[in-house]
Coordinates of N, CA and C in Angstrom, one line a residue:
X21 N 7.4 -15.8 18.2 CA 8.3 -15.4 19.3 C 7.8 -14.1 19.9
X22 N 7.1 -12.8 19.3 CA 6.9 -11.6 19.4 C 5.6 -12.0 20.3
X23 N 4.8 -12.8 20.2 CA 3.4 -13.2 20.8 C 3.8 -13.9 22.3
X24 N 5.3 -15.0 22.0 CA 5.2 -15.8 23.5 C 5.9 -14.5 24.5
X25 N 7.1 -14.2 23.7 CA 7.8 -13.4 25.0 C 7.4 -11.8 24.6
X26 N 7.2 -11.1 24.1 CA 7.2 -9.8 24.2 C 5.7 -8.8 24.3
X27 N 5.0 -9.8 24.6 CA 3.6 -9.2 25.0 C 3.6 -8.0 26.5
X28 N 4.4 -8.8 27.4 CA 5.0 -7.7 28.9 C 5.6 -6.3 28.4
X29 N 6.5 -6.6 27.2 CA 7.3 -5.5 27.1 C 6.5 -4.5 26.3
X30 N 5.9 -5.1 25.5 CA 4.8 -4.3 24.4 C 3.9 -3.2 25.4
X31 N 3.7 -4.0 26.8 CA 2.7 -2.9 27.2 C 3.0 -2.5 28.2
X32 N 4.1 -2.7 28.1 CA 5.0 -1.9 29.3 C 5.8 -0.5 28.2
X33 N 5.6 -0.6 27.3 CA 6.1 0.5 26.2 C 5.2 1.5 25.7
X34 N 4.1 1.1 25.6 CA 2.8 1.7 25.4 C 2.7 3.3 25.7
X35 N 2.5 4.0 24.7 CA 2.4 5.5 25.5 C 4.2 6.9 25.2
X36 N 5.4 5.4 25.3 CA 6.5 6.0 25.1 C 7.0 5.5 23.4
X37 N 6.9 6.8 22.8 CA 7.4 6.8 21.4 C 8.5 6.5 21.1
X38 N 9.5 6.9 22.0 CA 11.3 6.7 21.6 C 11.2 5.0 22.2
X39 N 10.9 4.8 23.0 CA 11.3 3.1 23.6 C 10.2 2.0 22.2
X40 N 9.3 2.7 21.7 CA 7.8 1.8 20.4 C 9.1 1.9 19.7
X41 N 9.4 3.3 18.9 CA 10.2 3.3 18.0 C 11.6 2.5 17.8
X42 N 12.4 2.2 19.2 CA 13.8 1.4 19.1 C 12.9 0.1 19.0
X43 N 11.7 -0.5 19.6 CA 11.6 -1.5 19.5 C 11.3 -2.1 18.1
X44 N 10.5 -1.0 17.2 CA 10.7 -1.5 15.6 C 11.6 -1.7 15.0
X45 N 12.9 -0.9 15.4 CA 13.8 -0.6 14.2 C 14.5 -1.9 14.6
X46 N 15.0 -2.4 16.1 CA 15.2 -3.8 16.6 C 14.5 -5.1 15.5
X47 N 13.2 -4.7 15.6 CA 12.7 -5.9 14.4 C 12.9 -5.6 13.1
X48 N 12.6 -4.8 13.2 CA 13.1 -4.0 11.8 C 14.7 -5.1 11.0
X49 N 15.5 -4.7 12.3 CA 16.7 -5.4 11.5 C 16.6 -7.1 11.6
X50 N 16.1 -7.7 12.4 CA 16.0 -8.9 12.9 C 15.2 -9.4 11.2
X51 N 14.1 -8.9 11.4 CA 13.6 -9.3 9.7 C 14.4 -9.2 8.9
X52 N 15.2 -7.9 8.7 CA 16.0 -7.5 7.6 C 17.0 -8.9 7.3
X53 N 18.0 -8.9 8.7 CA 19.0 -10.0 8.2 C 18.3 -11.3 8.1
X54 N 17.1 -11.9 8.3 CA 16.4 -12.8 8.2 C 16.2 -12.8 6.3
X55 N 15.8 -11.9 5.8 CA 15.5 -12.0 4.3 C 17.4 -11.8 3.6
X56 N 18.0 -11.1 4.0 CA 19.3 -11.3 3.4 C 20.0 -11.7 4.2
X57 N 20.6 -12.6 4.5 CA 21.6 -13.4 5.3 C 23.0 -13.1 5.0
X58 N 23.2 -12.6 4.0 CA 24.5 -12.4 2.8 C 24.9 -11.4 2.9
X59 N 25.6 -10.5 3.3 CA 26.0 -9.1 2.7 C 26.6 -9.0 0.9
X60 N 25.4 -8.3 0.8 CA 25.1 -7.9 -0.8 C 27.2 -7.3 -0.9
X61 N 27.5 -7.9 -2.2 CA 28.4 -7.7 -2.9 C 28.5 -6.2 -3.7
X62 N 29.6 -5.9 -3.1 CA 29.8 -4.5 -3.7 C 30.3 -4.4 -4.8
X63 N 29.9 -3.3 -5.9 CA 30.1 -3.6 -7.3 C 31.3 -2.5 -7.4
X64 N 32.1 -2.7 -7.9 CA 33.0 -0.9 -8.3 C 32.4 -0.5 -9.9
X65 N 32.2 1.1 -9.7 CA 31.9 1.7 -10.5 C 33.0 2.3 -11.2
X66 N 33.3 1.9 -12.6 CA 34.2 2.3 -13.4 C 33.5 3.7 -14.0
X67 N 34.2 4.9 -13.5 CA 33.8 6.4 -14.2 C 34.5 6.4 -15.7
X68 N 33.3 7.3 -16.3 CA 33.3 6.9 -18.0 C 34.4 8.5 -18.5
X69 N 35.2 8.3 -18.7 CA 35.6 9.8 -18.9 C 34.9 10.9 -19.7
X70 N 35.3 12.1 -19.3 CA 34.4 12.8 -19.0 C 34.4 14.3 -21.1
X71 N 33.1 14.1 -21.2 CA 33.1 14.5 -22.8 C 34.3 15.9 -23.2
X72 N 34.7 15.4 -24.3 CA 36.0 16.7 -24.6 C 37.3 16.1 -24.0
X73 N 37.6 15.5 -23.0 CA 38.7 15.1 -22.4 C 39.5 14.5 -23.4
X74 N 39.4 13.7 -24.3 CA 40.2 13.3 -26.0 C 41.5 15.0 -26.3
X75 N 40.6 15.4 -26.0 CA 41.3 17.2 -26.6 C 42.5 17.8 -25.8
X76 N 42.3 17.1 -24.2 CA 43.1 17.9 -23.5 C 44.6 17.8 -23.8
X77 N 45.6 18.9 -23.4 CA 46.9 18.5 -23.6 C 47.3 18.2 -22.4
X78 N 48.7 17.4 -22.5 CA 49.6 16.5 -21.2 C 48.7 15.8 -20.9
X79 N 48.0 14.5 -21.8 CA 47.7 13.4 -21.2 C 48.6 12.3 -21.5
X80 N 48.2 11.6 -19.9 CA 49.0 10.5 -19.5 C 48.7 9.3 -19.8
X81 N 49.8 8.8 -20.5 CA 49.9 7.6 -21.8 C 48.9 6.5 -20.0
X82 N 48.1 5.6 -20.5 CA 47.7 4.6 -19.3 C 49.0 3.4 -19.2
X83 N 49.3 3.3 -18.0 CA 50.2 2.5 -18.1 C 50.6 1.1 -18.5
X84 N 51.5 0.5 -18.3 CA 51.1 -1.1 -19.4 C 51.1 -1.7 -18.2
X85 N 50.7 -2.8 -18.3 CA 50.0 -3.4 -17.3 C 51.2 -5.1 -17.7
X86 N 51.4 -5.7 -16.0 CA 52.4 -6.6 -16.4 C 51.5 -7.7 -16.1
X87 N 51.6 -8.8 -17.2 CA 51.1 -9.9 -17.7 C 51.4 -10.7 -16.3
X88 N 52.3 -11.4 -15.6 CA 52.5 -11.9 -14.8 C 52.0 -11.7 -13.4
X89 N 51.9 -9.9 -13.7 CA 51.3 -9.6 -12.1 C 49.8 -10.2 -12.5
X90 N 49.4 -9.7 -13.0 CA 47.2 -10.0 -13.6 C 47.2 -11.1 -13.5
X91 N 47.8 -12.4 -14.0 CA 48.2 -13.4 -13.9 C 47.7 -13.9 -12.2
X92 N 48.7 -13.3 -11.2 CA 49.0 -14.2 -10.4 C 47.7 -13.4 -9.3
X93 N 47.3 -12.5 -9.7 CA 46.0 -12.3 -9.3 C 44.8 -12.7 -9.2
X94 N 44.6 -13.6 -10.5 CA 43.3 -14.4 -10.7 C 43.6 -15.6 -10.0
X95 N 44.8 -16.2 -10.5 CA 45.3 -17.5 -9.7 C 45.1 -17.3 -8.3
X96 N 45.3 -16.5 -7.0 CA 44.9 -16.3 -6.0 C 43.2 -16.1 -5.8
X97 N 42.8 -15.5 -6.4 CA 41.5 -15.1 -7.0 C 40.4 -16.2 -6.4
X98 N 40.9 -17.6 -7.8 CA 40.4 -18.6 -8.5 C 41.0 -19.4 -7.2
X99 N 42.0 -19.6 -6.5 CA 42.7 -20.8 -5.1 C 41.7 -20.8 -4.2
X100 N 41.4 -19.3 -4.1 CA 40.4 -18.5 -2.6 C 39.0 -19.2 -2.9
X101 N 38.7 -19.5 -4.1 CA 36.9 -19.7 -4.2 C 36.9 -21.2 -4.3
X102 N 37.9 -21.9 -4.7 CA 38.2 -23.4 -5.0 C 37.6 -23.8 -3.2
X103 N 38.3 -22.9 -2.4 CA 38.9 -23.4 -1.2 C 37.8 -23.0 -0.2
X104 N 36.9 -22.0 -0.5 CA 35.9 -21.7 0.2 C 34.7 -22.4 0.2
X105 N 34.4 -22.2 1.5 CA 33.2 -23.7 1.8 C 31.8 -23.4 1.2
X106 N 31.2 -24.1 0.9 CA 29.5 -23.7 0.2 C 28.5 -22.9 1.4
X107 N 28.7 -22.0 0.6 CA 27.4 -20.9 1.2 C 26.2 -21.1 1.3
X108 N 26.2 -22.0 2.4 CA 24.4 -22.7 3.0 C 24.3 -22.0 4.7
X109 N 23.0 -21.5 4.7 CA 22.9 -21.5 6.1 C 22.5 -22.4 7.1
X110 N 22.5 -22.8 8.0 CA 22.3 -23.7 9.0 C 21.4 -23.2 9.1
X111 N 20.0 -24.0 9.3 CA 18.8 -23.6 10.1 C 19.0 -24.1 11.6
X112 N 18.8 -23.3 12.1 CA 18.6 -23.4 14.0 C 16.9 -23.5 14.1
X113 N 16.4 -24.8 14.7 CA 15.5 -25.2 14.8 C 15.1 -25.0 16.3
X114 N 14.1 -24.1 17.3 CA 13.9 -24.5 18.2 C 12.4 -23.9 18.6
X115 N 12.2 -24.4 19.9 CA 10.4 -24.7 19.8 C 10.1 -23.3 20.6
X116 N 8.7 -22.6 20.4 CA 8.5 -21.7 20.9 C 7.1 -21.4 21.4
X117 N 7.5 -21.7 23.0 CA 6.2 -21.8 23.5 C 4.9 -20.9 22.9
X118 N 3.5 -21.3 23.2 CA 2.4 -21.3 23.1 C 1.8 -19.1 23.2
X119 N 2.8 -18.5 24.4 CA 2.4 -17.4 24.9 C 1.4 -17.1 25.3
X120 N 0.8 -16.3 25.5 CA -0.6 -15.4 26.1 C -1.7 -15.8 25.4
X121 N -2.8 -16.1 25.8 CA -4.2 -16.3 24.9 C -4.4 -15.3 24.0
X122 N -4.9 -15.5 22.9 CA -5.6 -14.5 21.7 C -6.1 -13.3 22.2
X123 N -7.1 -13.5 23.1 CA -7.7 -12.6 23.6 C -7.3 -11.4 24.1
X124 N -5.9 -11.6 24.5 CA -5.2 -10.4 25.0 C -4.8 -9.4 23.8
X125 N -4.3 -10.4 22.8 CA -4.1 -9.4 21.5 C -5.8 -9.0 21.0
X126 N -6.4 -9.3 21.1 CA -7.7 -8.8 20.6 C -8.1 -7.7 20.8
X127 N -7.5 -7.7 22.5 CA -8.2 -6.5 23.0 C -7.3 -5.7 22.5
X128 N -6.2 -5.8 22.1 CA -5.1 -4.7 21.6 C -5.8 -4.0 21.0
X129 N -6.3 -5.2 19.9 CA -6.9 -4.0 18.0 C -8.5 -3.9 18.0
X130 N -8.7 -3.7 19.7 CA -9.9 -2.9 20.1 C -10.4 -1.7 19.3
X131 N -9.3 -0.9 19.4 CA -9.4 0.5 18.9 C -9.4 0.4 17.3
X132 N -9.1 -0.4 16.8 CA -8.7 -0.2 15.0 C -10.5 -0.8 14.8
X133 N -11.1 -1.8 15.3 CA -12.0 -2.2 15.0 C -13.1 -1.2 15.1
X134 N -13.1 -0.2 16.2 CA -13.8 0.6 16.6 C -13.8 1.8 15.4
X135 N -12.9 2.0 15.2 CA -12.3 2.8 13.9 C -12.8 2.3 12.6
X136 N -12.8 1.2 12.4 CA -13.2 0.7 11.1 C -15.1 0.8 11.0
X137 N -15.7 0.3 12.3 CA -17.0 0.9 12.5 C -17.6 2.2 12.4
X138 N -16.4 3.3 12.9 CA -16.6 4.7 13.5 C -17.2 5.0 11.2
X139 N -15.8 4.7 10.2 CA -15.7 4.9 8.8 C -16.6 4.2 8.2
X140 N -17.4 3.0 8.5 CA -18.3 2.3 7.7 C -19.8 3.5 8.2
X141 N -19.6 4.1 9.7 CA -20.9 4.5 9.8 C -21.1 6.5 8.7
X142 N -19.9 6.4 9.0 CA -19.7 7.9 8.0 C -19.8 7.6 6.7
X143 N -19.6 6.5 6.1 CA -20.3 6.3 4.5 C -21.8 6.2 4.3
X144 N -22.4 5.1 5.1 CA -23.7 5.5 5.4 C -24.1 6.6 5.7
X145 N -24.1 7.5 6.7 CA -24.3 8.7 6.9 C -24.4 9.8 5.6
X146 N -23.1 9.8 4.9 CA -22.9 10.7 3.9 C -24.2 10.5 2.4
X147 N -23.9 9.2 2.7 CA -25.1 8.9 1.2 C -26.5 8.9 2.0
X148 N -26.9 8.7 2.5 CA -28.2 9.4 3.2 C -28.5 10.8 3.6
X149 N -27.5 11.3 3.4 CA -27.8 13.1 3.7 C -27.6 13.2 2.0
X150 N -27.1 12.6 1.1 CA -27.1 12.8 -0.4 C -28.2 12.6 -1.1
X151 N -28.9 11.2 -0.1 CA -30.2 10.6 -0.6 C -31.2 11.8 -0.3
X152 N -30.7 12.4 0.8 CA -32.3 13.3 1.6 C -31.7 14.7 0.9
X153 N -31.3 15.0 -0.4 CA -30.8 16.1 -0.6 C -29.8 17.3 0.9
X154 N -29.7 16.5 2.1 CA -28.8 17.5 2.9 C -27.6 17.7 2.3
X155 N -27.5 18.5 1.2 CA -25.7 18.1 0.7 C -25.0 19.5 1.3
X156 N -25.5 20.1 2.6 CA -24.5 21.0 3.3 C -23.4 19.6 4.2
X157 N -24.3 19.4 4.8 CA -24.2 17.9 6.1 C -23.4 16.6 5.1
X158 N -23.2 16.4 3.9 CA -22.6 15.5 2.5 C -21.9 15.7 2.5
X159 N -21.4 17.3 2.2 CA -19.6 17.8 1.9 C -19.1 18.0 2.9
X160 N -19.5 18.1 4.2 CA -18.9 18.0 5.7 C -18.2 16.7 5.6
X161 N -18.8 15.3 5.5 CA -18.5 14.0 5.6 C -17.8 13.6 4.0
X162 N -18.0 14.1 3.1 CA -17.1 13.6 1.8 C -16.0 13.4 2.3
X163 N -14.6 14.6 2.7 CA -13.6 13.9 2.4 C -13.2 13.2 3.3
X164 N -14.0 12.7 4.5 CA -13.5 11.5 5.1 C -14.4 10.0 4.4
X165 N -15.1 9.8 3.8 CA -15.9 9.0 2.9 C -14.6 9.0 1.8
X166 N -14.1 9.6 1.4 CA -12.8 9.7 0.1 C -12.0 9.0 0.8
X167 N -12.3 9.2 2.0 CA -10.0 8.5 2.6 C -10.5 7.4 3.2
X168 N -12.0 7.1 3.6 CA -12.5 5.8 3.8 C -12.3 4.6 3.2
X169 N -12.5 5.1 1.5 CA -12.4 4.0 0.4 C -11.3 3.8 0.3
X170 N -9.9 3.7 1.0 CA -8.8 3.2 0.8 C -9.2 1.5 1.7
X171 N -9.9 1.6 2.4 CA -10.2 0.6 3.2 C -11.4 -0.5 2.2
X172 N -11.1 -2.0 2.5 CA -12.0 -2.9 1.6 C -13.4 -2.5 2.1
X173 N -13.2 -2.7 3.0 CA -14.9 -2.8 4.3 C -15.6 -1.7 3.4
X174 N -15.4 -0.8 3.5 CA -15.7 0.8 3.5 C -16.1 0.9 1.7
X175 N -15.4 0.0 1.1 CA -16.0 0.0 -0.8 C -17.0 -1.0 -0.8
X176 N -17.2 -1.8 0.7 CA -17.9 -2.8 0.1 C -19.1 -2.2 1.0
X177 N -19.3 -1.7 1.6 CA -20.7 -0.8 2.5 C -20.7 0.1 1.3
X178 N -20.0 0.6 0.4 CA -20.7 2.1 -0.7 C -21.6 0.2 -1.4
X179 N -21.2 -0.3 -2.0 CA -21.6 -1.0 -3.2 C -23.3 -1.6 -2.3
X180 N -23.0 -2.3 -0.9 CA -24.4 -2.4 -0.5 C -24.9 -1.3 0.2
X181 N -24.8 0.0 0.8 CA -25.6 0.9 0.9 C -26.5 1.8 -0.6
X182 N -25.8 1.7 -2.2 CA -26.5 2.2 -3.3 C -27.2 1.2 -3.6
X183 N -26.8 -0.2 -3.7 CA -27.8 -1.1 -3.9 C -29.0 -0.9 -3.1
X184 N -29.2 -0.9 -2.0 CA -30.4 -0.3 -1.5 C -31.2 0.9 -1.7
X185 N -30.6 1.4 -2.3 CA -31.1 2.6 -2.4 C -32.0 2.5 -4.4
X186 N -30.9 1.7 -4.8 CA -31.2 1.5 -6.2 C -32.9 0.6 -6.2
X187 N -33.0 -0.5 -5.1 CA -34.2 -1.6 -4.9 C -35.5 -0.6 -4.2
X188 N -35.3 0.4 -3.8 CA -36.2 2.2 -3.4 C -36.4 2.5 -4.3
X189 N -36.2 2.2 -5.5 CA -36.2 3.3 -7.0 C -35.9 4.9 -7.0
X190 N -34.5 4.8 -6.4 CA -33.8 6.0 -6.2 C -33.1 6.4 -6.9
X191 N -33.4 6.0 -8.1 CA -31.7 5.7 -8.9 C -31.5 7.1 -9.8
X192 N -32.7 7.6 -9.8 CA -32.6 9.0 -11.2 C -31.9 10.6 -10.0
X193 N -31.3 10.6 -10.3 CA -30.7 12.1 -9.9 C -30.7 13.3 -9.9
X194 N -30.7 14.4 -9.1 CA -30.3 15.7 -9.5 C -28.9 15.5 -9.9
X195 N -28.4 17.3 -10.2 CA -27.0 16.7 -10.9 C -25.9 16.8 -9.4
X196 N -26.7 17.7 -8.5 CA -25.9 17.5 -7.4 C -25.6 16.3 -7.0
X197 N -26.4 15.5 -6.4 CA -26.6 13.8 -6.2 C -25.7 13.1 -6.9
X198 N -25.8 13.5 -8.6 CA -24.8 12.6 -9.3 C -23.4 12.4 -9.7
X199 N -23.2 13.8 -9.3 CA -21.8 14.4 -9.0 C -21.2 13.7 -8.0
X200 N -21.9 13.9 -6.5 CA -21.5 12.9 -5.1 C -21.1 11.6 -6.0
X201 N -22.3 11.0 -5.9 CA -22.1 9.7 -6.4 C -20.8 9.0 -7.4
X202 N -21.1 9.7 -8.4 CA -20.0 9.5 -9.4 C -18.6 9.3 -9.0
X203 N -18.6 10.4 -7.7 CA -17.1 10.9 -7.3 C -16.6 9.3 -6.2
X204 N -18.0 9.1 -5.5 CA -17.5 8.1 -4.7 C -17.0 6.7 -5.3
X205 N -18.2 6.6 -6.7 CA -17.7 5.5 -7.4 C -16.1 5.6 -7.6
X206 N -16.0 6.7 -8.7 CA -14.6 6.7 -8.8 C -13.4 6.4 -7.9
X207 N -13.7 7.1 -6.6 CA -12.8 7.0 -5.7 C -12.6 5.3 -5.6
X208 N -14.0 5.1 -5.2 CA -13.8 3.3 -4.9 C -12.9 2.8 -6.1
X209 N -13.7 2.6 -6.8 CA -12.9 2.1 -8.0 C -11.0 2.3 -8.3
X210 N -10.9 3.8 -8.1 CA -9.7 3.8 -8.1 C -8.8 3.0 -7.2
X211 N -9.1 3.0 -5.8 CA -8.8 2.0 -5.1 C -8.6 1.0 -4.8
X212 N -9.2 -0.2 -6.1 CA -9.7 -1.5 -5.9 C -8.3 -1.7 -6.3
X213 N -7.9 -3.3 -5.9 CA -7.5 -4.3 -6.3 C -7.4 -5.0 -7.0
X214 N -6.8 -6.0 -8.1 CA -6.5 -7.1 -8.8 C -8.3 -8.2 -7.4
X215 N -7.7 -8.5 -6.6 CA -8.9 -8.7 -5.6 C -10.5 -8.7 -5.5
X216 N -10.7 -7.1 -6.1 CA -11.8 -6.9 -5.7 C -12.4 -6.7 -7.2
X217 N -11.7 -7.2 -7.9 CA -12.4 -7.5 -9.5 C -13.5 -8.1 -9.6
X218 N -13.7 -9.2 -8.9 CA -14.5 -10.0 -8.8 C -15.8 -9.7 -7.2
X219 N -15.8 -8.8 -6.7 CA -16.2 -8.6 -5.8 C -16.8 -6.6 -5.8
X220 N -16.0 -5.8 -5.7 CA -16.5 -4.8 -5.7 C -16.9 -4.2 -7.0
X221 N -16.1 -4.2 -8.0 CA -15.9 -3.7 -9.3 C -17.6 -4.5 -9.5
X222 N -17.6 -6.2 -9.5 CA -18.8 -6.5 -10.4 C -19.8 -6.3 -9.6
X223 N -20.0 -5.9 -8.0 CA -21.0 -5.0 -7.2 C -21.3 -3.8 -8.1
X224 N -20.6 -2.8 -8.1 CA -20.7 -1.4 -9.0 C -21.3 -2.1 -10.2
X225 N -20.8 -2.7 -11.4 CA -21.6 -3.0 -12.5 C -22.9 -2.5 -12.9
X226 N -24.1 -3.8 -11.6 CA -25.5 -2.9 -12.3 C -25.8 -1.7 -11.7
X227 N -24.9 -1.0 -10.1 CA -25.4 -0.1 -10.0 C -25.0 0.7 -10.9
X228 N -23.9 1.0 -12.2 CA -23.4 2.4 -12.5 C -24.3 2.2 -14.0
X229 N -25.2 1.0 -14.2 CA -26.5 1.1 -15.2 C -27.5 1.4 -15.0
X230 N -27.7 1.8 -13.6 CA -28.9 2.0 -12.7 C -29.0 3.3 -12.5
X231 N -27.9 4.2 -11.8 CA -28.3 5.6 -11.4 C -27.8 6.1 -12.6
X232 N -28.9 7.3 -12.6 CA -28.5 8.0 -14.1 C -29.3 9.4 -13.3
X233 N -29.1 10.8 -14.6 CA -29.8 11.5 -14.5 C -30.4 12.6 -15.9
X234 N -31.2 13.2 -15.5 CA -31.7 13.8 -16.9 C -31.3 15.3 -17.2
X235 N -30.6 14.8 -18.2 CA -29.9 16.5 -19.2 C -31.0 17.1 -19.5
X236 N -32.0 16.5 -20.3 CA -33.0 17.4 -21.1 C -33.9 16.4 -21.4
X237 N -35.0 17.0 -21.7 CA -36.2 16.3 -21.5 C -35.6 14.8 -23.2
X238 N -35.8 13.7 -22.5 CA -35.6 12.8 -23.6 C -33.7 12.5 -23.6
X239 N -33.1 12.9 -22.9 CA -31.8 12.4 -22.5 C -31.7 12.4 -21.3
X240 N -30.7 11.6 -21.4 CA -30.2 10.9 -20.0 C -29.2 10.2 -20.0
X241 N -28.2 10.4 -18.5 CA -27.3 10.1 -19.0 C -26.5 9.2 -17.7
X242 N -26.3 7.8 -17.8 CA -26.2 7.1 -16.9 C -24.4 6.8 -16.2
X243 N -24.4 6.5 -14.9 CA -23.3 6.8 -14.3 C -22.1 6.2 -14.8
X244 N -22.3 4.9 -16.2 CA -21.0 4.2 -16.5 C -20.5 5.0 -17.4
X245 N -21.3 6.1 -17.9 CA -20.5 6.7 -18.5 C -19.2 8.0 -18.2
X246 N -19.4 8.1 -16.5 CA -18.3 8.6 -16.1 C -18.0 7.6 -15.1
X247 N -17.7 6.6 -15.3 CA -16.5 5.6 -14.7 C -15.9 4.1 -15.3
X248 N -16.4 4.9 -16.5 CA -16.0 3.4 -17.4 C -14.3 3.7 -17.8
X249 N -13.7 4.5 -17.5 CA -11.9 4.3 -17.7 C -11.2 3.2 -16.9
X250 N -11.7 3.0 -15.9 CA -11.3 2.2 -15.0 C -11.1 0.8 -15.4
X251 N -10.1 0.3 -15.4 CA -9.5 -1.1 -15.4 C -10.2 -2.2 -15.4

C-alpha cells in the first residue's frame, strides 16, 4: 500500500522533518495495532506491606468479607464470558494496485548505495596506507573503518582486501601494522552474526594464521592469538 499510494506524498515531504516524522509515527501505529489487535489486559498490582508494619499500633482488624456478595461476583463474572462471542479477527481482504515502477524507488536509495561505496572505498584506502607504512594518513581513516564494520559489505571487503595482501607475501608485520590489523579483525569479528559464521569468521580463519609478527629473533607471534576469544 505504502509503494501504490504514498510514493506522491513521500516526495512531496522530503526536506520537512515535522510532516517525515508525523508520517512515521502514523505507520508506526498502523503496524503497531496490526501486531496487537487486542488491547493488552491490565493486571492490578497487589502492594506487599510494607517491613516493620506487624509492630505498628491502631491497626485495622481487615474486614470480613461477605460470602454471598464474592459469590454473586464471579457468577456475573463467569455469565459475562459464557456470553461473550469468540475473539477472532475478521480478515478484510482487498486488492492493491501495482503503483510506481521499481525504479523510482531505486532512485530513492541512490544515496545509501553511494554511501555504502563512499565506506567500502575507506577500508581499502586505510589498509593500503597500513600496507605502505603511511600510518599518519591510517589513523585519520581508522575510526571510520571501525564504524564501517558494522556494515556486512565493509567485513567482507577487510576479509578480501588482506587476503590479497596475504597471496603478495605481506603477511609478517611491524608491530605498528599488527596492532591496525588486529584491531580491525577484532572489530569485524565483534560485529559478525550467527550469519556470517560461515562466511566472514571462516574468511578470517587462514588469514589470522597468516599475518604474524616477530618479538625476537626466533619468535613470533601470529594474529589468532589476539582474536581467538571470539565466538
Amino acid at each position: 500500500q505504502l509503494v501504490a499510494y504514498e510514493v506522491k506524498r513521500m516526495k512531496a515531504e522530503e526536506g520537512n522533518k515535522q510532516k517525515i516524522l508525523r508520517h512515521i509515527k502514523e505507520l508506526a501505529e498502523k503496524l503497531y495495532k496490526n501486531e496487537n489487535p487486542y488491547p493488552a489486559v491490565t493486571m492490578h498490582k497487589v502492594q506487599k506491606p510494607t517491613e516493620g508494619c506487624h509492630l505498628r499500633l491502631h491497626q485495622r482488624p481487615f474486614p470480613r468479607l461477605d460470602e454471598g456478595t464474592v459469590q454473586w461476583i464471579i457468577d456475573q463474572a463467569t455469565a459475562k464470558l459464557q456470553t461473550a462471542p469468540p475473539a477472532v479477527r475478521a480478515e478484510k481482504k482487498c486488492m492493491v494496485p501495482s503503483g510506481p515502477p521499481i525504479a523510482a524507488i531505486l532512485e530513492r536509495n541512490g544515496n545509501a548505495l553511494a554511501n555504502s561505496a563512499r565506506r567500502l572505498e575507506v577500508v581499502r584506502n586505510c589498509i593500503s596506507y597500513v600496507f605502505e607504512n603511511k600510518m599518519l594518513e591510517a589513523k585519520k581513516l581508522f575510526p571510520a573503518v571501525l564504524r564501517a564494520m558494522k556494515g556486512r559489505a565493509a567485513r567482507h571487503c577487510l576479509t578480501q582486501e588482506l587476503h590479497l595482501h596475504v597471496q603478495q607475501n605481506r603477511a609478517v608485520l611491524d608491530h605498528q601494522q599488527f596492532d591496525f590489523i588486529i584491531r580491525m579483525m577484532n572489530c569485524c569479528l565483534q560485529d559478525c552474526t550467527a550469519m556470517d559464521e560461515h562466511g566472514i569468521a571462516a574468511a578470517l580463519l587462514p588469514l589470522v594464521t597468516a599475518f604474524c609478527r616477530k618479538l625476537s629473533p626466533g619468535i613470533t607471534q601470529f594474529a589468532y592469538s589476539c582474536v581467538q576469544e571470539h565466538v
